[in-house]
Structure formats: structure tokens, C-alpha cells
XYZ file of N, CA and C in Angstrom:
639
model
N -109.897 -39.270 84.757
C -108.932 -40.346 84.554
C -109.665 -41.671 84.395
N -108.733 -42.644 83.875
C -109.483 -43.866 83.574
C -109.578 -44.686 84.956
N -109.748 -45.785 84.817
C -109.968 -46.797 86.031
C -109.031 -47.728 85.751
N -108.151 -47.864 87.434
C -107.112 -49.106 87.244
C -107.594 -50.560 86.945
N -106.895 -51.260 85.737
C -107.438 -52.542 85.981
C -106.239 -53.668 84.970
N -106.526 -54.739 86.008
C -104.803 -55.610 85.801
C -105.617 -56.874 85.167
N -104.682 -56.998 83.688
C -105.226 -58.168 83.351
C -105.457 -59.802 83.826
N -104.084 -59.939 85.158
C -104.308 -60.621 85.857
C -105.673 -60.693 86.644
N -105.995 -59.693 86.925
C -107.836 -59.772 87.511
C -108.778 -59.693 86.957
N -108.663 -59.820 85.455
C -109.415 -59.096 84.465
C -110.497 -60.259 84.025
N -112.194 -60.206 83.925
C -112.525 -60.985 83.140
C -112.582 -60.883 81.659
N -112.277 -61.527 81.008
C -112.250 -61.535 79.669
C -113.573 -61.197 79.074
N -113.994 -60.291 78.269
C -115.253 -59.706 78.034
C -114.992 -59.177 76.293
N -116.098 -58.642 75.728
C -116.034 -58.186 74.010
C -115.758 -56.652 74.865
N -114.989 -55.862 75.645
C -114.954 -54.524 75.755
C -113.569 -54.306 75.173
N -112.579 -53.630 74.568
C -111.937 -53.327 74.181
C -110.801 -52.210 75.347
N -109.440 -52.605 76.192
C -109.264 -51.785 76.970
C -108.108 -50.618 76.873
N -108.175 -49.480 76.779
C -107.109 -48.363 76.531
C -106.223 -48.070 77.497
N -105.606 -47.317 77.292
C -104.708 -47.017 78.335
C -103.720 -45.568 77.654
N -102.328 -45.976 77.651
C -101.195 -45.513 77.409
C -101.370 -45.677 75.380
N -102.405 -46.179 75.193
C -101.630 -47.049 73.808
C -102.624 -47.521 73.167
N -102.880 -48.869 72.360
C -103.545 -49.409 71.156
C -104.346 -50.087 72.703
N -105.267 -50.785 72.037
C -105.606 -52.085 72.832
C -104.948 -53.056 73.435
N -105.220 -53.170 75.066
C -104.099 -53.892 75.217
C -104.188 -55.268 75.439
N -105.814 -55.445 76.398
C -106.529 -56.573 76.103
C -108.253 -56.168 75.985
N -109.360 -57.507 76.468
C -110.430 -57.294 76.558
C -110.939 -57.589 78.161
N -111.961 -56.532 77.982
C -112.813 -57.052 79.591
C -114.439 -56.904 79.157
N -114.920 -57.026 80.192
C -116.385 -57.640 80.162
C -117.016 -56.740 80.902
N -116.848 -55.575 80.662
C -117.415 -53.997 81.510
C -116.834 -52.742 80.508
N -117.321 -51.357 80.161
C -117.363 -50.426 79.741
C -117.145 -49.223 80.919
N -116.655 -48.149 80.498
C -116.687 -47.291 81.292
C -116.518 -45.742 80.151
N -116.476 -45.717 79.314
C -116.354 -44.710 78.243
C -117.314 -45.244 77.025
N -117.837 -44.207 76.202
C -118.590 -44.157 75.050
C -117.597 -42.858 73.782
N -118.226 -43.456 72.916
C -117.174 -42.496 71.505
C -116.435 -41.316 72.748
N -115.295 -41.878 73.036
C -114.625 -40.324 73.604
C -113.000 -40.123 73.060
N -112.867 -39.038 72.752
C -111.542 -38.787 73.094
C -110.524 -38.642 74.113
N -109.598 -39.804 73.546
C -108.581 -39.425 75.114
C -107.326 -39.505 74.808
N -106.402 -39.195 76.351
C -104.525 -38.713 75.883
C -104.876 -39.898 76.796
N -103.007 -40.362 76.480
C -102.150 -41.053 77.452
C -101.700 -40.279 78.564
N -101.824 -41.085 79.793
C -100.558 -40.395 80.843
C -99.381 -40.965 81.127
N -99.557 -42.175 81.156
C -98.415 -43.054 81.506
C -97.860 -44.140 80.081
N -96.479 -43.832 80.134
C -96.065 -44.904 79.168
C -96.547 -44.477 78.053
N -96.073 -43.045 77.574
C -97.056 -42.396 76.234
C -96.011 -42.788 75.001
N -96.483 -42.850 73.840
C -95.918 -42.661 72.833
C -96.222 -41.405 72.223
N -95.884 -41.246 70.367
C -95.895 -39.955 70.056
C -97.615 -40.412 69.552
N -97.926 -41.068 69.447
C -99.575 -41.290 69.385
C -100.257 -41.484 70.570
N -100.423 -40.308 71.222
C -101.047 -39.906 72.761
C -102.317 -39.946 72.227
N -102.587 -39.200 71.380
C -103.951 -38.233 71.391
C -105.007 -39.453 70.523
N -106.498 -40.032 70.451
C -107.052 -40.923 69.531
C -108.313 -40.856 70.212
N -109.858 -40.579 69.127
C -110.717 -40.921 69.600
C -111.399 -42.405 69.191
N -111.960 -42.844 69.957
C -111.786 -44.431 70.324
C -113.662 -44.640 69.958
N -114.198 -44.754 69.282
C -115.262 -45.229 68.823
C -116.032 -46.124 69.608
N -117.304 -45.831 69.794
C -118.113 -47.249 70.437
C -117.765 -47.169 72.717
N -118.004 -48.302 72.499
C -117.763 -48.631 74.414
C -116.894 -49.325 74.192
N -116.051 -48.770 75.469
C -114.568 -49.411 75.522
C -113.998 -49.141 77.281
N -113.219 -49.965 77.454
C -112.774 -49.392 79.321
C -111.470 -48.855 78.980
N -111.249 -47.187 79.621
C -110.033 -46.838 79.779
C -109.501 -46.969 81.062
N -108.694 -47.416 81.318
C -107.627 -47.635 82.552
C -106.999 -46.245 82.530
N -106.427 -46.320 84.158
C -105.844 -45.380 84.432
C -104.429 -44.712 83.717
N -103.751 -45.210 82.950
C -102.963 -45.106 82.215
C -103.627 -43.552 81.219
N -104.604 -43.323 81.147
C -104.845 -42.384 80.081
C -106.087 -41.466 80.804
N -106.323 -40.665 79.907
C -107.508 -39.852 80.837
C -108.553 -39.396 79.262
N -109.811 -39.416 79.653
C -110.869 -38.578 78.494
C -110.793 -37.217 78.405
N -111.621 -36.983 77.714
C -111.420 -35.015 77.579
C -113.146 -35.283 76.674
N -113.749 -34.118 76.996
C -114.695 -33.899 76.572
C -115.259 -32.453 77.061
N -116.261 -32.016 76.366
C -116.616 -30.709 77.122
C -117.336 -30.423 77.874
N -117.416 -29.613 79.003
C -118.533 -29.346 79.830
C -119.822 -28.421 79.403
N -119.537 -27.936 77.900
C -120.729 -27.412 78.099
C -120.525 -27.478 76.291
N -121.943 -28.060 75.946
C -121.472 -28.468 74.700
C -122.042 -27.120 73.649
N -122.855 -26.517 74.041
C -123.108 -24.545 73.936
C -121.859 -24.291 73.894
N -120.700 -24.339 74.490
C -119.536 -23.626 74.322
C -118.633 -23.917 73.471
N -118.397 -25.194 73.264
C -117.457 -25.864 72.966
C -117.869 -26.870 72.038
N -118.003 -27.160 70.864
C -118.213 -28.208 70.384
C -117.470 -29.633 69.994
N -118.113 -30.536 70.717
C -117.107 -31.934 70.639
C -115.854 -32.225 69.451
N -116.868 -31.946 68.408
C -115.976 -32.775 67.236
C -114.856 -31.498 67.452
N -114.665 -29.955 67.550
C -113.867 -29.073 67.259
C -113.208 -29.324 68.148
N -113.170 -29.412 69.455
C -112.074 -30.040 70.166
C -111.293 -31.437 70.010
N -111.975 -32.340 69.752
C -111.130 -33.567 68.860
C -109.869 -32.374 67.720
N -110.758 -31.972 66.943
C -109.687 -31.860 65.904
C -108.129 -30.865 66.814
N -109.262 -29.795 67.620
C -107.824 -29.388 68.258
C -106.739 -29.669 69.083
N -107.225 -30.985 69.907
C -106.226 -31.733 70.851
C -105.908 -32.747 70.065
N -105.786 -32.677 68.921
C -105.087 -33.818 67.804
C -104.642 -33.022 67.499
N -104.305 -31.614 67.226
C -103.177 -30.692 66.383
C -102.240 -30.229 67.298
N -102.502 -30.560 68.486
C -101.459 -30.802 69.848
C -100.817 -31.654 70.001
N -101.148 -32.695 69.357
C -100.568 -34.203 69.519
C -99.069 -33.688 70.214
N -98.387 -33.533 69.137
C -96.816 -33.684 69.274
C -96.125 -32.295 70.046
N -96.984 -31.592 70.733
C -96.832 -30.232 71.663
C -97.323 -31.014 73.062
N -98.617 -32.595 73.009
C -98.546 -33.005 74.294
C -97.824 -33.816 74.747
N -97.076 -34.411 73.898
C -96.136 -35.642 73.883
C -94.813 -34.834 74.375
N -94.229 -33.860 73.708
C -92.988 -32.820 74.323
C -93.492 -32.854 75.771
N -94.465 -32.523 76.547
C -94.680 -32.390 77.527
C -94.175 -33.362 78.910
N -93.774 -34.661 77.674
C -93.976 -35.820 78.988
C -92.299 -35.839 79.449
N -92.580 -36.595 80.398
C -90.902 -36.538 81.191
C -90.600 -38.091 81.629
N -89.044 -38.568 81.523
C -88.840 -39.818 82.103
C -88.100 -40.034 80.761
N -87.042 -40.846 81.429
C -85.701 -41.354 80.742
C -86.309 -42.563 80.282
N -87.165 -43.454 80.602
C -87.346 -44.738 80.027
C -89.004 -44.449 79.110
N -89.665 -44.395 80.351
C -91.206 -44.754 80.047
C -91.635 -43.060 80.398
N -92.223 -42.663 79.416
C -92.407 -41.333 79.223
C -94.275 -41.338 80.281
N -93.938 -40.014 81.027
C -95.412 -39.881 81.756
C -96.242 -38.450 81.395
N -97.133 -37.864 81.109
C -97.419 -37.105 81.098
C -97.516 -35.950 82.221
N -96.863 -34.152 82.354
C -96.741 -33.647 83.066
C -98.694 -32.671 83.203
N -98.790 -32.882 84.296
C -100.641 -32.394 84.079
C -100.494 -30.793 84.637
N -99.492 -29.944 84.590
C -99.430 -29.037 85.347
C -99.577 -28.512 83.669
N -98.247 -28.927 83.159
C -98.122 -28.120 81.845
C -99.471 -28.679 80.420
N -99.829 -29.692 81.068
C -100.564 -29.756 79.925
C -102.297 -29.089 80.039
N -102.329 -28.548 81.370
C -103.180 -28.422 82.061
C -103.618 -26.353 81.466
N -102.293 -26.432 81.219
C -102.014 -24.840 81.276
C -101.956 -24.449 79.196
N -101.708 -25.395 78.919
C -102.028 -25.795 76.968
C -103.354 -23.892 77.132
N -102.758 -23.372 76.162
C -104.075 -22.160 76.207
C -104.491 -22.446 74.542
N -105.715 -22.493 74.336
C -106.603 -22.786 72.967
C -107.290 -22.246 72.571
N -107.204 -21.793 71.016
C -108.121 -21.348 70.746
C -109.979 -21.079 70.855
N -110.721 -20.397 71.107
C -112.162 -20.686 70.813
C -112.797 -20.191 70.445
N -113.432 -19.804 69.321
C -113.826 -18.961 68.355
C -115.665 -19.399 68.882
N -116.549 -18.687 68.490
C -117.806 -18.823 68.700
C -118.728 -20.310 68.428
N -119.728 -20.981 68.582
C -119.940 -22.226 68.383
C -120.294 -22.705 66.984
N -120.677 -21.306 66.783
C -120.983 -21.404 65.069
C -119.514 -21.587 64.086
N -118.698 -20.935 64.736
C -117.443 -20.604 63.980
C -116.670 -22.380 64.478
N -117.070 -22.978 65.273
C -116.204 -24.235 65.624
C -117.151 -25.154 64.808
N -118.312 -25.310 64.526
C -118.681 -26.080 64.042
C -118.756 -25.691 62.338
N -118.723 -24.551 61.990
C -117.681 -24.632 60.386
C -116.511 -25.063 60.448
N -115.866 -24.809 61.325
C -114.287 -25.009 61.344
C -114.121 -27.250 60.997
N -115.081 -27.627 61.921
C -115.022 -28.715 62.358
C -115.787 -29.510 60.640
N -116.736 -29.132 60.378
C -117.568 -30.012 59.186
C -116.178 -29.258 58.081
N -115.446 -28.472 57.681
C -114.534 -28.579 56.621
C -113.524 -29.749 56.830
N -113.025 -29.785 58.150
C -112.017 -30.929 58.598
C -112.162 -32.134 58.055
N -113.584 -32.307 58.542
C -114.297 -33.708 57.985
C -114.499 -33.718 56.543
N -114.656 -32.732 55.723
C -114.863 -33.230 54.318
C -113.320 -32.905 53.488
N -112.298 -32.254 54.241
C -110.924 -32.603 54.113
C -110.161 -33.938 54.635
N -110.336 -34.380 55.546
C -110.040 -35.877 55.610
C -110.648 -36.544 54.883
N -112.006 -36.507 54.639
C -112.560 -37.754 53.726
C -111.850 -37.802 52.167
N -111.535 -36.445 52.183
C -110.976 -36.455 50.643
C -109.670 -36.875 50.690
N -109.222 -36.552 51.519
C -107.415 -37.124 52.076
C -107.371 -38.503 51.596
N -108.836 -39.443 52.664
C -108.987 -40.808 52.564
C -109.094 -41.319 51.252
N -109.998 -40.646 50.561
C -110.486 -40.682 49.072
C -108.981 -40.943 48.163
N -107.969 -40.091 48.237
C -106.966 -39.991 47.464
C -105.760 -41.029 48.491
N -105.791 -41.471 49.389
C -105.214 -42.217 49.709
C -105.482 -44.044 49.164
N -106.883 -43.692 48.866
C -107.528 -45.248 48.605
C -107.217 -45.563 47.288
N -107.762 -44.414 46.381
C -106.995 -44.198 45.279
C -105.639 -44.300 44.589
N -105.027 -43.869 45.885
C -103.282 -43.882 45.247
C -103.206 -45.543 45.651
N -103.762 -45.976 46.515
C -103.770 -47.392 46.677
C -103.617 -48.169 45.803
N -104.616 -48.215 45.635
C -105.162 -49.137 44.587
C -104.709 -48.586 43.263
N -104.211 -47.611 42.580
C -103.330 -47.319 41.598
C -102.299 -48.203 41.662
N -101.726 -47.848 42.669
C -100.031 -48.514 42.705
C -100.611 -50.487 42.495
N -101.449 -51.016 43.435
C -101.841 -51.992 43.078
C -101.974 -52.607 41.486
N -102.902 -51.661 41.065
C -103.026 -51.974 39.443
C -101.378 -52.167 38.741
N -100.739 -50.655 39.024
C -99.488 -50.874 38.231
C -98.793 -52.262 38.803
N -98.282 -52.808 39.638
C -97.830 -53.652 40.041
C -98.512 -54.967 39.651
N -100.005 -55.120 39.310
C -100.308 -56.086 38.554
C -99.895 -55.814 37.172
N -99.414 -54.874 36.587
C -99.782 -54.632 35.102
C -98.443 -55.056 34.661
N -97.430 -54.575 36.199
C -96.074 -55.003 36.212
C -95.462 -56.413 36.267
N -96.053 -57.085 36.775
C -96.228 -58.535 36.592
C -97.347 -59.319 35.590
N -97.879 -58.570 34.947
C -98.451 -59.004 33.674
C -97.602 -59.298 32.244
N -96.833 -58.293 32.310
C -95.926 -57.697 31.146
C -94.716 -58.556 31.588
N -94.133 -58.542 32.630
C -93.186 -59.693 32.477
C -93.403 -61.144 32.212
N -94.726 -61.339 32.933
C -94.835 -62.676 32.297
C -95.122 -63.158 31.460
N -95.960 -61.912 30.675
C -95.904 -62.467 28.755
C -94.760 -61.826 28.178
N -93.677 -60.978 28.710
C -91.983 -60.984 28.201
C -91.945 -62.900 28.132
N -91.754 -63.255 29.413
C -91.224 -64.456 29.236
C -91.993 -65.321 28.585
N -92.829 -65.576 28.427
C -93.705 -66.624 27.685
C -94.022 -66.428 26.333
N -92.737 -64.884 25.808
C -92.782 -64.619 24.702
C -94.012 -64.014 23.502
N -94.729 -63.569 24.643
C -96.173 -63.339 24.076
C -96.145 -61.644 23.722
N -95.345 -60.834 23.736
C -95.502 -59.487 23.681
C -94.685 -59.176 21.908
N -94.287 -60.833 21.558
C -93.406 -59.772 20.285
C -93.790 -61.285 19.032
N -93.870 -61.029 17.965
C -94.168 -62.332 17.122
C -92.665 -62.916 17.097
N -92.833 -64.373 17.297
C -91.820 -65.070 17.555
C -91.219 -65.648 16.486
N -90.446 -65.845 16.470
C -89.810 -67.306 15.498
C -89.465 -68.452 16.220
N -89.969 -69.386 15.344
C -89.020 -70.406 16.235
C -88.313 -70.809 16.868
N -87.573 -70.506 15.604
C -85.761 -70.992 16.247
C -85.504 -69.927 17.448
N -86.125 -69.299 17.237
C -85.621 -68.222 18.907
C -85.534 -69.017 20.093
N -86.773 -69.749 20.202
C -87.189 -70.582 21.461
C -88.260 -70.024 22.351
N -88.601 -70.532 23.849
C -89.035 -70.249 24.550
C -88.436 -69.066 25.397
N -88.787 -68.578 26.111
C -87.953 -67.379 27.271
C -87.860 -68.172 28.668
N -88.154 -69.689 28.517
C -87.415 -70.674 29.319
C -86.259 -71.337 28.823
N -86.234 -71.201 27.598
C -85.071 -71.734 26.628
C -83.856 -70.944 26.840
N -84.366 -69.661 26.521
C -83.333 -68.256 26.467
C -82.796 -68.773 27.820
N -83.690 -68.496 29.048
C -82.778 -68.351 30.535
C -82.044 -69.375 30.558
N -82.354 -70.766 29.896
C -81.619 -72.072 30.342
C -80.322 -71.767 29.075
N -80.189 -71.261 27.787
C -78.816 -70.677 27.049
C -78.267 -70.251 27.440
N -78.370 -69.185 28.419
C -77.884 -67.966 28.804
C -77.257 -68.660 30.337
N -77.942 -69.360 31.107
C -76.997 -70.064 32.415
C -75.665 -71.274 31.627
N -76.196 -71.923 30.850
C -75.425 -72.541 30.317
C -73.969 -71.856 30.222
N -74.583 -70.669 28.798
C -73.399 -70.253 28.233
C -72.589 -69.515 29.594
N -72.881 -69.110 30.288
C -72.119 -68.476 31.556
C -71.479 -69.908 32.225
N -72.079 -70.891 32.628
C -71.431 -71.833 33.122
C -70.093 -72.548 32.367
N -70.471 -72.059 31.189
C -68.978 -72.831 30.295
C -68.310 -71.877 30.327
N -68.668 -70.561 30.000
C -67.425 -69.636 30.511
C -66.723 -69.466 31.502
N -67.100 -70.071 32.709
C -66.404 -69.994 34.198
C -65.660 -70.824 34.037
N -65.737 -72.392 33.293
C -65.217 -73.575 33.099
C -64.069 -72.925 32.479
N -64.512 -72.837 30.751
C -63.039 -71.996 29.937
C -62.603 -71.518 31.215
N -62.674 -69.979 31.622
C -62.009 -69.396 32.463
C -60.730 -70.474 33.459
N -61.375 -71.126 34.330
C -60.600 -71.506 35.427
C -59.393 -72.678 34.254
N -59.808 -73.254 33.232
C -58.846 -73.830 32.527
C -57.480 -73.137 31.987
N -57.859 -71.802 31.751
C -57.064 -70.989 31.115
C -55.759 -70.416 32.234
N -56.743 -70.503 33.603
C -55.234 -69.617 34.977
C -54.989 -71.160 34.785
N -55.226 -72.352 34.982
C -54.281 -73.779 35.577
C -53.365 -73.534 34.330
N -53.996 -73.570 32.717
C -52.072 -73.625 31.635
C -51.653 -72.366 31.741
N -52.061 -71.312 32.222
C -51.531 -70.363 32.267
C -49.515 -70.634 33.630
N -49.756 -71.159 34.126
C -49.218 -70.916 34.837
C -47.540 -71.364 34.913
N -46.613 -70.605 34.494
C -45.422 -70.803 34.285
C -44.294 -71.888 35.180
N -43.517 -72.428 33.864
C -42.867 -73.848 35.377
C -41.850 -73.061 35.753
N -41.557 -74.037 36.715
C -40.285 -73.579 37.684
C -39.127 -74.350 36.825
N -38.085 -72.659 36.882
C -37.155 -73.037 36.010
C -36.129 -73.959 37.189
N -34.917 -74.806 37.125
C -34.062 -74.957 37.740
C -33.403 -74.471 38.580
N -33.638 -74.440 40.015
C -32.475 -73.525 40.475
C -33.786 -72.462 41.239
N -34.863 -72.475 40.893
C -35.617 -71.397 41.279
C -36.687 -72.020 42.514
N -36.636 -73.460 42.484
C -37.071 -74.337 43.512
C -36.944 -73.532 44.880
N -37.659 -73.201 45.723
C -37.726 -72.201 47.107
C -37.082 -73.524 48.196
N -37.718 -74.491 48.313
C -36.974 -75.648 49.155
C -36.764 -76.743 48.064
N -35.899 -77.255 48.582
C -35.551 -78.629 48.350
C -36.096 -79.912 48.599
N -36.637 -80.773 47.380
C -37.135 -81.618 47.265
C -36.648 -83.047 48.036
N -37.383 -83.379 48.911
C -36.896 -84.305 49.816
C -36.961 -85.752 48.461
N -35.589 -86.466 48.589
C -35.337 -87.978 47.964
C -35.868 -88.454 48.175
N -36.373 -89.381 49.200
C -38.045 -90.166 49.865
C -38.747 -89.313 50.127
């Protein structure tokens, strides 16, 4: 488990501190190196994250690593208590602030295939995410381009640059300022047309009576 520590007592330091969650503040002491760890307290559905570099985890969360690295290889357990994520998060209990149950998560049974077989398993992962990343950066920056290309093209629509012009056409500041115009005189016509539209009162059809003074 991590170590309790209250930002009220906290010195402010470049350490980065975990818990339940993202970063919550900084302190000026370490107590973990590249490790993976869950939330216990106050979990979300992003329990599971390995945390790069030196950083202090508080008691809010706990590490996981292996005891015998012959058996078990690091990176293959990362990938497998991240494919638990949302099987350790079911686990937690509490109507408000969700806690982790350590009986049941304790009892989680996992695969383990030989060290050779975890560390193929583990270097495909990695050159399947990178390609994931690869096509994510990609689709990025695609959509980027179109969206410039999309605001390229409208603005030589309007500046009239996509079609040979004539003159007398005008500008495509001209057009928008015709086009509000001509709508503004049509609302005008319009509201002129219901005021003569509107039939007199014949004699006799008066609802009250017109006061003399």
C-alpha cells in the first residue's frame, strides 16, 4: 500500500502524488519508481495506470509488481491487470465513494503461461499499441488537414476565388449584404400587408360602446 499523506502537511516538492486517481498534488519525497498501481479508495473506472518515473503513492492506492521476475514478467502483468481494469472496478463497493474489496480482488485467478511465452505475449502488445498510436496520430492530423482544407474552400467561396467572376456579380460580401437586405424588405412588405389587410368594423358590430368623452 501507499503512504498516508495530507496536503495540508505536505511540502511542496517536483514529486508527482497518486492515490485513488490522476495527480492530485506535488511533494518533495518519492516512494515508488516506474510501477504499476490500482486504486483503493475513491476509485473510478480508471483504477488500473502505470505511472512512469518517481512519484509518491498515498495510501489511497496500492503497487503491484512481481516477486520473482523468473516467473512473472513485469511488462506481462501490466498488460494483464489493465485487461482487468473494469472486472477490478465491479469489485468496489459504496453508494457514494467507491472502495476497493481486497478479499475479492485478492482472489482475481490469472493466467501464466511460461516466461518465454509472457514475454512474446508482452513485446506483440507493445508493437500493437504503437501501431494503435501510429493510426490514432494519423487519423489526427487527417481530420486536422480536412478541416483546414474546409476552411480554405470556404474562404475562397467567399472571396469569390474558386469560380471566374464577373463583375456585376459582386463581391461574396456584396452577395451576403443583397441577400440580408432583400430579406429585410421582405419582413417590411410582409408586416405592411397584415396592417391593410385588416377588415373595418362594420356598424353595429362594435363589441363595446364608444365612450362620448
Amino acid at each position: 500500500y501507499g503512504t498516508r499523506i495530507t496536503k495540508s502537511n505536505n511540502v511542496e516538492g517536483e514529486y508527482p502524488v497518486y492515490g485513488g486517481g490522476d495527480i492530485t498534488f506535488y511533494t518533495d519525497s518519492f516512494n515508488r519508481k516506474d510501477a504499476l498501481i490500482i486504486s483503493r479508495f475513491g476509485m473510478s473506472k480508471k483504477c488500473v495506470r502505470f505511472v512512469k518515473g518517481e512519484f509518491f503513492l498515498n495510501d489511497s492506492g496500492l503497487s503491484v509488481m512481481p516477486s520473482d521476475n523468473n516467473q512473472l514478467s513485469e511488462g506481462y502483468l501490466y498488460y494483464l491487470i489493465h485487461s482487468l481494469q473494469d472486472f477490478i472496478y465491479s469489485t468496489a463497493r459504496g453508494s457514494g465513494q467507491k472502495n476497493i474489496q481486497m478479499d475479492e480482488f485478492l482472489n482475481i485467478e490469472i493466467l501464466l503461461p511460461n516466461i518465454s511465452e509472457q514475454i512474446r505475449i508482452e513485446k506483440n502488445l507493445r508493437i500493437a499499441e504503437q501501431q494503435k498510436q501510429n493510426i490514432q496520430s494519423s487519423s489526427d492530423s487527417l481530420l486536422q488537414d480536412l478541416s483546414d482544407f474546409r476552411k480554405e474552400i470556404l474562404n475562397r467561396a467567399f472571396r469569390g476565388e474558386l469560380t471566374e467572376q464577373d463583375i456585376a456579380d459582386g463581391t461574396g460580401q456584396e452577395l451576403l449584404a443583397s441577400i440580408q437586405l432583400e430579406r429585410e424588405q421582405q419582413e417590411a412588405r410582409t408586416k405592411r400587408k397584415k396592417k391593410t389587410e385588416l377588415a373595418p368594423v362594420e356598424a353595429g358590430e362594435e363589441p363595446y360602446g364608444l365612450p362620448e368623452n
